[in-house]
Short mmCIF file of C-alpha atoms and ligand atoms in Angstrom, two decimals:
data_model
loop_
_atom_site.label_atom_id
_atom_site.label_comp_id
_atom_site.label_asym_id
_atom_site.label_seq_id
_atom_site.Cartn_x
_atom_site.Cartn_y
_atom_site.Cartn_z
CA UNK A 4 19.38 16.28 31.69
CA UNK A 5 15.78 14.95 32.36
CA UNK A 6 13.96 14.09 29.64
CA UNK A 7 10.74 12.18 28.76
CA UNK A 8 9.74 10.12 25.82
CA UNK A 9 5.57 10.54 25.09
CA UNK A 10 4.63 8.01 22.45
CA UNK A 11 1.10 8.24 21.09
CA UNK A 12 -0.53 5.63 19.69
CA UNK A 13 -3.31 5.75 16.75
CA UNK A 14 -5.25 3.25 15.14
CA UNK A 15 -8.19 2.74 13.25
CA UNK A 16 -9.61 -0.68 11.79
CA UNK A 17 -10.36 -0.58 8.53
CA UNK A 18 -10.62 -3.37 5.89
CA UNK A 19 -8.35 -4.91 3.12
CA UNK A 20 -8.37 -6.08 -0.17
CA UNK A 21 -7.78 -9.31 -2.25
CA UNK A 22 -4.33 -8.82 -3.07
CA UNK A 23 -3.30 -8.93 0.80
CA UNK A 24 -1.25 -11.47 2.14
CA UNK A 25 -3.37 -13.03 4.64
CA UNK A 26 -1.25 -14.20 7.90
CA UNK A 27 -1.92 -17.27 9.82
CA UNK A 28 0.09 -17.04 13.13
CA UNK A 29 2.18 -20.25 14.02
CA UNK A 30 4.06 -21.76 17.02
CA UNK A 31 7.40 -21.32 17.52
CA UNK A 32 8.40 -24.47 14.76
CA UNK A 33 7.23 -20.89 12.38
CA UNK A 34 9.87 -18.95 13.30
CA UNK A 35 12.37 -17.71 11.15
CA UNK A 36 15.37 -16.42 13.16
CA UNK A 37 17.31 -13.84 11.45
CA UNK A 38 19.34 -10.92 12.36
CA UNK A 39 16.71 -8.94 11.90
CA UNK A 40 14.33 -10.39 14.64
CA UNK A 41 16.95 -10.91 17.12
CA UNK A 42 18.57 -8.60 19.61
CA UNK A 43 21.84 -10.75 20.54
CA UNK A 44 23.25 -9.96 24.34
CA UNK A 45 27.20 -9.28 24.04
CA UNK A 46 27.74 -11.08 27.51
CA UNK A 47 28.09 -14.73 27.70
CA UNK A 48 25.02 -16.68 28.94
CA UNK A 49 26.32 -19.58 30.48
CA UNK A 50 28.47 -17.36 32.90
CA UNK A 51 26.02 -14.18 33.35
CA UNK A 52 26.22 -12.98 36.86
CA UNK A 53 26.33 -8.99 36.35
CA UNK A 54 23.43 -6.63 36.55
CA UNK A 55 23.17 -3.05 35.82
CA UNK A 56 23.15 -0.25 38.56
CA UNK A 57 24.46 2.49 36.80
CA UNK A 58 22.02 5.29 36.33
CA UNK A 59 20.31 6.06 33.01
CA UNK A 60 16.50 6.01 34.01
CA UNK A 61 14.24 7.96 31.28
CA UNK A 62 10.81 8.50 31.98
CA UNK A 63 8.24 7.05 29.53
CA UNK A 64 4.58 8.34 28.88
CA UNK A 65 2.31 6.52 26.46
CA UNK A 66 -1.18 7.50 25.45
CA UNK A 67 -3.43 4.63 23.92
CA UNK A 68 -5.35 6.65 21.36
CA UNK A 69 -6.64 3.34 20.09
CA UNK A 70 -10.13 2.06 21.17
CA UNK A 71 -9.15 -1.27 22.70
CA UNK A 72 -8.90 -2.22 26.00
CA UNK A 73 -6.55 -4.92 25.14
CA UNK A 74 -3.19 -2.72 24.31
CA UNK A 75 0.36 -3.53 25.98
CA UNK A 76 3.84 -2.15 26.03
CA UNK A 77 7.18 -3.85 25.71
CA UNK A 78 10.61 -2.87 26.32
CA UNK A 79 13.29 -4.57 25.19
CA UNK A 80 17.18 -3.78 24.50
CA UNK A 81 20.71 -4.29 26.11
CA UNK A 82 21.74 -2.11 29.33
CA UNK A 83 25.07 -0.94 29.94
CA UNK A 84 26.36 -4.45 30.17
CA UNK A 85 25.34 -5.69 27.17
CA UNK A 86 23.00 -7.80 28.84
CA UNK A 87 19.34 -8.40 26.90
CA UNK A 88 16.62 -6.58 29.00
CA UNK A 89 13.00 -6.88 29.35
CA UNK A 90 11.22 -3.70 31.49
CA UNK A 91 8.57 -5.20 33.89
CA UNK A 92 5.30 -3.34 34.63
CA UNK A 93 7.15 -2.85 38.32
CA UNK A 94 9.84 -0.56 36.73
CA UNK A 95 12.46 -3.31 37.27
CA UNK A 96 14.54 -5.21 34.22
CA UNK A 97 14.20 -8.58 33.47
CA UNK A 98 16.93 -10.62 32.34
CA UNK A 99 15.97 -13.57 29.79
CA UNK A 100 18.14 -16.57 29.97
CA UNK A 101 18.29 -18.83 27.04
CA UNK A 102 18.63 -22.74 26.92
CA UNK A 103 20.85 -24.14 24.16
CA UNK A 104 17.94 -27.11 22.97
CA UNK A 105 17.95 -24.97 19.37
CA UNK A 106 14.24 -24.66 20.20
CA UNK A 107 13.07 -21.17 20.64
CA UNK A 108 11.68 -21.14 24.26
CA UNK A 109 8.92 -18.56 25.39
CA UNK A 110 9.40 -15.74 27.64
CA UNK A 111 7.48 -16.28 30.09
CA UNK A 112 8.08 -13.49 32.76
CA UNK A 113 5.84 -10.73 33.22
CA UNK A 114 7.03 -7.92 30.37
CA UNK A 115 3.38 -6.57 28.86
CA UNK A 116 2.85 -3.42 30.54
CA UNK A 117 -0.75 -3.40 30.12
CA UNK A 118 -2.04 0.02 29.06
CA UNK A 119 -5.28 1.57 29.96
CA UNK A 120 -8.33 2.66 27.39
CA UNK A 121 -8.84 4.84 24.94
CA UNK A 122 -7.36 8.26 26.26
CA UNK A 123 -5.46 6.98 29.06
CA UNK A 124 -1.84 7.61 29.90
CA UNK A 125 0.71 5.25 31.52
CA UNK A 126 3.94 6.53 32.88
CA UNK A 127 6.60 3.99 33.78
CA UNK A 128 10.41 5.05 33.54
CA UNK A 129 13.21 2.42 32.50
CA UNK A 130 15.87 1.64 35.24
CA UNK A 131 19.20 2.13 33.33
CA UNK A 132 20.98 2.29 30.41
CA UNK A 133 19.29 0.89 26.97
CA UNK A 134 20.72 0.36 23.87
CA UNK A 135 19.46 -1.42 20.82
CA UNK A 136 16.01 -0.60 22.42
CA UNK A 137 12.78 -1.28 21.51
CA UNK A 138 9.26 -0.14 23.09
CA UNK A 139 6.57 -2.41 20.81
CA UNK A 140 3.07 -1.72 20.98
CA UNK A 141 0.31 -4.28 20.19
CA UNK A 142 -3.54 -4.53 20.12
CA UNK A 143 -3.55 -7.58 22.11
CA UNK A 144 -0.43 -9.78 22.97
CA UNK A 145 2.69 -10.07 21.97
CA UNK A 146 4.92 -13.50 22.37
CA UNK A 147 9.04 -13.03 22.48
CA UNK A 148 11.36 -15.88 22.24
CA UNK A 149 14.88 -16.47 23.46
CA UNK A 150 17.31 -18.99 21.88
CA UNK A 151 21.43 -19.09 22.58
CA UNK A 152 23.57 -17.97 19.87
CA UNK A 153 26.55 -19.84 18.75
CA UNK A 154 28.39 -17.50 21.39
CA UNK A 155 26.27 -18.88 24.18
CA UNK A 156 25.08 -15.32 24.40
CA UNK A 157 21.35 -15.14 24.57
CA UNK A 158 19.65 -14.33 22.12
CA UNK A 159 16.10 -12.50 22.25
CA UNK A 160 13.36 -13.43 19.31
CA UNK A 161 10.78 -10.45 18.43
CA UNK A 162 8.12 -10.73 16.55
CA UNK A 163 8.77 -10.77 12.99
CA UNK A 164 6.78 -8.46 10.44
CA UNK A 165 7.94 -10.16 7.37
CA UNK A 166 6.75 -14.09 8.56
CA UNK A 167 3.50 -14.51 8.28
CA UNK A 168 3.89 -17.38 10.24
CA UNK A 169 5.46 -15.60 13.02
CA UNK A 170 3.33 -16.23 16.46
CA UNK A 171 2.64 -12.65 16.78
CA UNK A 172 1.81 -12.33 13.17
CA UNK A 173 -1.99 -11.51 13.69
CA UNK A 174 -1.17 -8.93 16.02
CA UNK A 175 -1.20 -5.17 15.31
CA UNK A 176 1.96 -3.87 16.30
CA UNK A 177 4.36 -1.34 15.84
CA UNK A 178 7.73 -0.02 17.79
CA UNK A 179 9.93 3.10 18.82
CA UNK A 180 13.65 2.44 18.55
CA UNK A 181 15.31 4.18 20.88
CA UNK A 182 19.07 4.20 22.44
CA UNK A 183 19.99 5.89 26.02
CA UNK A 184 23.57 5.94 25.88
CA UNK A 185 25.89 7.31 28.68
CA UNK A 186 28.01 8.61 26.20
CA UNK A 187 25.82 9.59 23.40
CA UNK A 188 22.65 10.31 25.00
CA UNK A 189 18.68 9.94 23.68
CA UNK A 190 18.08 8.90 20.30
CA UNK A 191 14.84 7.34 19.59
CA UNK A 192 13.14 7.33 16.27
CA UNK A 193 9.57 5.50 14.18
CA UNK A 194 11.69 5.20 11.47
CA UNK A 195 8.88 3.15 9.87
CA UNK A 196 12.14 1.84 7.49
CA UNK A 197 10.59 -1.78 7.83
CA UNK A 198 7.01 -1.39 7.78
CA UNK A 199 4.03 0.27 8.35
CA UNK A 200 1.27 -0.86 10.87
CA UNK A 201 0.41 0.90 14.15
CA UNK A 202 0.70 4.54 13.63
CA UNK A 203 2.98 6.10 16.53
CA UNK A 204 4.09 9.58 17.39
CA UNK A 205 6.26 10.75 20.06
CA UNK A 206 7.80 13.83 21.50
CA UNK A 207 10.64 14.32 23.53
CA UNK A 208 10.64 16.83 26.67
CA UNK A 209 13.47 18.01 27.93
CA UNK A 210 14.00 19.84 31.32
CA UNK A 211 13.75 22.56 28.87
CA UNK A 212 10.80 22.26 27.55
CA UNK A 213 8.99 20.58 25.14
CA UNK A 214 10.88 21.00 21.15
CA UNK A 215 11.08 17.75 19.49
CA UNK A 216 8.32 15.90 17.91
CA UNK A 217 7.68 13.07 15.64
CA UNK A 218 4.24 13.04 14.29
CA UNK A 219 4.64 9.50 12.72
CA UNK A 220 1.78 8.40 9.66
CA UNK A 221 -1.65 9.22 10.25
CA UNK A 222 -3.89 6.44 11.81
CA UNK A 223 -4.98 5.61 8.47
CA UNK A 224 -1.92 5.07 6.50
CA UNK A 225 -1.59 1.53 6.33
CA UNK A 226 -4.75 1.13 4.42
CA UNK A 227 -4.27 4.07 2.12
CA UNK A 228 -0.87 2.46 1.07
CA UNK A 229 -2.35 -0.49 0.44
CA UNK A 230 -5.34 0.87 -1.48
CA UNK A 231 -2.92 3.00 -3.79
CA UNK A 232 -0.16 -0.41 -3.75
CA UNK A 233 -3.19 -2.01 -5.29
CA UNK A 234 -4.12 0.78 -8.05
CA UNK A 235 -0.07 0.36 -8.82
CA UNK A 236 -0.29 -3.66 -9.26
CA UNK A 237 -3.06 -3.27 -11.45
CA UNK A 238 -1.29 -0.43 -13.62
CA UNK A 239 1.86 -2.19 -13.68
CA UNK A 240 1.40 -5.73 -12.97
CA UNK A 241 4.16 -5.69 -9.99
CA UNK A 242 3.43 -7.38 -6.74
CA UNK A 243 2.62 -4.26 -5.02
CA UNK A 244 -0.51 -6.07 -3.52
CA UNK A 245 1.41 -8.81 -1.78
CA UNK A 246 3.45 -6.15 0.60
CA UNK A 247 0.04 -5.72 2.69
CA UNK A 248 -0.60 -8.45 4.93
CA UNK A 249 -3.93 -8.74 6.45
CA UNK A 250 -5.59 -11.04 9.50
CA UNK A 251 -8.03 -13.45 8.62
CA UNK A 252 -11.22 -10.97 8.68
CA UNK A 253 -9.20 -9.45 6.29
CA UNK A 254 -8.03 -6.21 8.44
CA UNK A 255 -4.53 -4.67 7.27
CA UNK A 256 -2.33 -5.11 9.99
CA UNK A 257 0.35 -3.95 8.27
CA UNK A 258 2.56 -2.45 5.04
CA UNK A 259 5.89 -3.95 4.36
CA UNK A 260 8.64 -2.14 2.80
CA UNK A 261 9.91 -4.00 -0.72
CA UNK A 262 13.07 -4.89 0.97
CA UNK A 263 11.60 -6.45 3.92
CA UNK A 264 9.21 -8.26 1.23
CA UNK A 265 11.90 -9.49 -1.02
CA UNK A 266 13.28 -11.25 2.38
CA UNK A 267 10.29 -13.75 1.63
CA UNK A 268 10.14 -13.48 -1.89
CA UNK A 269 13.36 -12.96 -3.77
CA UNK A 270 12.43 -12.76 -7.49
CA UNK A 271 9.70 -9.79 -6.93
CA UNK A 272 10.46 -7.18 -8.86
CA UNK A 273 13.20 -8.93 -10.45
CA UNK A 274 13.06 -7.19 -13.54
CA UNK A 275 11.51 -3.63 -12.53
CA UNK A 276 14.13 -1.46 -13.18
CA UNK A 277 16.36 -3.70 -16.00
CA UNK A 278 15.42 -1.83 -19.10
CA UNK A 279 15.39 1.81 -17.42
CA UNK A 280 19.07 1.14 -15.74
CA UNK A 281 20.15 0.14 -19.12
CA UNK A 282 19.09 3.43 -20.60
CA UNK A 283 20.49 4.96 -17.85
CA UNK A 284 23.75 3.21 -18.37
CA UNK A 285 23.69 4.05 -21.46
CA UNK A 286 22.95 7.87 -21.30
CA UNK A 287 25.99 8.02 -19.03
CA UNK A 288 28.48 6.49 -21.63
CA UNK A 289 28.54 9.71 -23.36
CA UNK A 290 27.60 12.45 -20.59
CA UNK A 291 28.94 12.81 -17.10
CA UNK A 292 26.72 12.31 -13.77
CA UNK A 293 27.54 15.10 -11.86
CA UNK A 294 27.31 14.01 -8.24
CA UNK A 295 26.78 17.09 -5.86
CA UNK A 296 28.49 14.52 -2.68
CA UNK A 297 28.03 17.38 -0.46
CA UNK A 298 30.66 16.57 1.40
CA UNK A 299 34.25 17.57 1.17
CA UNK A 300 34.60 15.56 -2.16
CA UNK A 301 31.94 18.26 -3.77
CA UNK A 302 30.95 17.50 -7.04
CA UNK A 303 32.07 14.40 -8.63
CA UNK A 304 32.05 12.93 -12.26
CA UNK A 305 30.81 9.71 -12.82
CA UNK A 306 30.66 7.68 -16.66
CA UNK A 307 30.18 4.29 -17.61
CA UNK A 308 32.36 2.20 -19.44
CA UNK A 309 32.95 -1.14 -20.17
CA UNK A 310 29.36 -1.52 -18.27
CA UNK A 311 31.05 0.14 -15.05
CA UNK A 312 30.08 3.68 -13.81
CA UNK A 313 33.33 4.85 -12.75
CA UNK A 314 33.71 8.35 -10.70
CA UNK A 315 36.72 10.60 -10.52
CA UNK A 316 38.63 9.63 -7.76
CA UNK A 317 36.83 7.07 -6.27
CA UNK A 318 39.24 3.98 -5.38
CA UNK A 319 36.69 1.54 -7.71
CA UNK A 320 33.41 1.46 -9.89
CA UNK A 321 30.37 0.66 -9.44
CA UNK A 322 28.00 -2.62 -11.19
CA UNK A 323 24.53 -2.09 -12.16
CA UNK A 324 22.08 -2.34 -10.09
CA UNK A 325 19.09 -4.91 -9.26
CA UNK A 326 15.65 -3.99 -7.69
CA UNK A 327 17.05 -5.38 -4.57
CA UNK A 328 20.03 -2.96 -4.46
CA UNK A 329 17.87 -0.03 -5.63
CA UNK A 330 15.11 -0.71 -2.48
CA UNK A 331 17.77 -0.91 -0.32
CA UNK A 332 20.49 1.09 -1.18
CA UNK A 333 23.22 -0.35 1.23
CA UNK A 334 23.84 -3.60 -1.10
CA UNK A 335 24.92 -4.88 -4.22
CA UNK A 336 27.07 -1.91 -5.83
CA UNK A 337 26.11 0.48 -2.96
CA UNK A 338 27.63 -1.80 -0.44
CA UNK A 339 31.01 -0.48 1.99
CA UNK A 340 34.06 -2.36 1.00
CA UNK A 341 37.55 -2.54 3.04
CA UNK A 342 39.68 0.10 1.40
CA UNK A 343 37.02 2.35 -0.10
CA UNK A 344 37.91 5.93 -0.13
CA UNK A 345 36.59 9.16 0.77
CA UNK A 346 35.14 9.58 -2.17
CA UNK A 347 33.57 6.54 -2.79
CA UNK A 348 31.81 6.64 0.64
CA UNK A 349 30.68 10.39 -0.13
CA UNK A 350 29.24 8.81 -3.58
CA UNK A 351 27.36 5.78 -2.19
CA UNK A 352 24.55 7.51 0.11
CA UNK A 353 23.76 10.14 -3.39
CA UNK A 354 24.31 7.46 -6.22
CA UNK A 355 21.02 5.56 -6.26
CA UNK A 356 18.10 8.81 -6.31
CA UNK A 357 20.77 10.33 -8.85
CA UNK A 358 20.56 6.98 -11.53
CA UNK A 359 17.97 9.32 -13.24
CA UNK A 360 18.72 10.97 -16.61
C1 LIG B 26 2.07 10.61 33.29
O1 LIG B 26 3.43 11.76 33.09
C2 LIG B 26 3.52 13.41 32.99
C3 LIG B 26 4.77 14.09 32.51
O2 LIG B 26 5.36 14.27 33.70
C4 LIG B 26 2.03 13.65 34.07
O3 LIG B 26 2.28 15.00 33.38
C5 LIG B 26 1.05 12.51 33.95
O4 LIG B 26 0.02 13.60 35.14
C6 LIG B 26 1.25 11.18 34.45
N1 LIG B 26 -0.02 10.78 34.18
C7 LIG B 26 -0.68 9.58 35.29
C8 LIG B 26 -1.43 9.12 34.76
O5 LIG B 26 0.72 9.63 35.79
C1 LIG B 27 21.77 -14.04 17.48
O1 LIG B 27 22.13 -14.89 17.06
C2 LIG B 27 21.12 -15.75 16.13
C3 LIG B 27 21.48 -17.21 16.18
O2 LIG B 27 23.20 -17.18 16.97
C4 LIG B 27 21.72 -15.32 14.72
O3 LIG B 27 21.13 -16.27 14.22
C5 LIG B 27 20.92 -14.03 14.66
O4 LIG B 27 21.73 -13.47 13.31
C6 LIG B 27 21.79 -12.87 15.42
N1 LIG B 27 21.18 -11.77 15.20
C7 LIG B 27 22.40 -10.58 15.14
C8 LIG B 27 21.22 -9.64 15.31
O5 LIG B 27 23.35 -10.83 14.89
C1 LIG B 28 16.70 4.34 14.82
O1 LIG B 28 17.23 4.29 16.03
C2 LIG B 28 18.13 3.42 16.60
C3 LIG B 28 18.22 3.42 18.38
O2 LIG B 28 19.10 4.69 18.18
C4 LIG B 28 19.11 3.48 15.60
O3 LIG B 28 20.09 1.82 16.02
C5 LIG B 28 19.06 3.43 14.63
O4 LIG B 28 19.70 2.96 13.55
C6 LIG B 28 17.63 4.11 13.86
N1 LIG B 28 17.24 4.06 12.91
C7 LIG B 28 16.91 5.11 11.97
C8 LIG B 28 16.16 4.68 10.77
O5 LIG B 28 17.09 5.92 12.16
C1 LIG B 29 15.82 21.90 22.56
O1 LIG B 29 15.55 22.28 23.80
C2 LIG B 29 16.85 22.61 24.47
C3 LIG B 29 16.82 23.54 25.70
O2 LIG B 29 16.26 24.15 26.36
C4 LIG B 29 18.16 23.46 23.67
O3 LIG B 29 19.25 23.43 23.95
C5 LIG B 29 18.02 22.75 22.21
O4 LIG B 29 18.22 24.19 21.16
C6 LIG B 29 16.59 22.70 21.91
N1 LIG B 29 16.41 21.84 20.56
C7 LIG B 29 15.57 22.19 19.23
C8 LIG B 29 15.74 21.34 18.08
O5 LIG B 29 15.13 23.18 19.81
C1 LIG B 30 31.38 17.36 -14.79
O1 LIG B 30 31.75 17.23 -16.44
C2 LIG B 30 31.19 18.58 -16.94
C3 LIG B 30 30.96 18.48 -18.42
O2 LIG B 30 31.92 17.70 -19.01
C4 LIG B 30 32.51 19.86 -16.71
O3 LIG B 30 31.95 20.84 -17.27
C5 LIG B 30 32.53 20.08 -15.06
O4 LIG B 30 33.10 20.50 -14.81
C6 LIG B 30 32.76 18.82 -14.40
N1 LIG B 30 32.93 18.59 -13.20
C7 LIG B 30 33.91 18.28 -11.98
C8 LIG B 30 33.51 18.46 -10.73
O5 LIG B 30 34.73 17.51 -12.59
C1 LIG B 31 35.71 -5.30 -18.54
O1 LIG B 31 35.25 -5.86 -17.64
C2 LIG B 31 35.55 -7.21 -17.50
C3 LIG B 31 34.65 -7.31 -15.93
O2 LIG B 31 35.37 -7.21 -15.08
C4 LIG B 31 36.71 -7.06 -17.46
O3 LIG B 31 37.02 -8.63 -17.16
C5 LIG B 31 37.27 -6.58 -19.04
O4 LIG B 31 38.75 -6.83 -18.42
C6 LIG B 31 37.08 -5.34 -18.72
N1 LIG B 31 37.75 -4.65 -19.93
C7 LIG B 31 38.21 -3.34 -20.60
C8 LIG B 31 38.17 -3.15 -21.86
O5 LIG B 31 38.73 -3.12 -19.60
#
């Protein structure tokens, strides 16, 4: 089935407030390489000779609603061989390579797809299947780098939203994630799990007609969220305002999720829920917490004993979560381990939001 992904960009420049973190873009030496800002080829860069010749083309259409003539799109991902790919403006894949210097090397190839001015539409077709894909949009230019991973495979180092000294930190950017796989088909999202920045929306058009649209946030979302976070910081003294990042002129660029902010300030919000969780634990010592797993396990009762929450039929209990655990919902007591049973798998996704009384 032929599919077309239309992506709309919107942006508004608005001004910030004193609490925001002001970014100061650096060079390759300022790059912090993590698993969050890398995508690693699954093939070996030193022996790589394969090229993807399979089908899997996907039409993309970009509508620029931003009042800027400097907007670029970049497509990154893995082809069906697991090789790193970036899309070139001529519609062919570029295959980034990495050297063994250990120093991030800038990708110098022509991988910026320049969009026209406000209101213009740019069409381009992905030449083949893509997984772990992203379409980045930037009001300006983004910098991508490569390093060799421990196995010798090429690792693409992408712009980092959390590092205020990342070479691309001063640019307003965002991305759509997608996988277009031979077996499972097309998946795309504007999930905003990590940050809100450049506003993006998208529509998927199939041969059967337009039927899936994700509008995304409003163009003024980032500044609105920052304004609300500033008010919240004033009321509870927590570092909410520092989730906002602005450029040196005060323009809000992005708002980090608390989880991402914790990766640069691990003690932030440390005691945010401590006393509340103490009360929750105390309450469910004498009253059962009933969790509707909405899975085969049905309703499951849980009670606290010996400072641990135990659920009926579950292979192990849950310690009190920290703020980091509660923001992320997949670490600490919410992490799945080998040997966890079906009840544990069913309880974990429902547990964080059920820890209320
Ligand atoms: C882009 O593709 C869309 C959908 O196929 C089409 O309607 C439109 O005319 C194309 N625009 C340009 C500038 O090629
Ligand atoms: C990719 O490889 C780099 C270098 O070895 C490593 O630091 C990074 O965590 C890896 N990324 C992922 C997503 O596994
Ligand atoms: C978004 O899409 C990517 C690619 O399909 C996928 O790996 C990722 O898990 C998705 N994220 C969310 C929050 O659904
Ligand atoms: C989208 O369109 C296809 C083809 O017409 C149809 O099979 C599918 O049910 C539609 N999905 C939604 C969510 O409307
Ligand atoms: C959970 O506990 C409540 C209160 O004791 C009880 O009424 C209910 O039947 C229990 N549910 C399950 C699924 O054990
Ligand atoms: C309570 O939990 C602690 C820590 O897991 C454990 O060492 C201790 O044996 C437990 N006590 C009882 C009575 O279960």
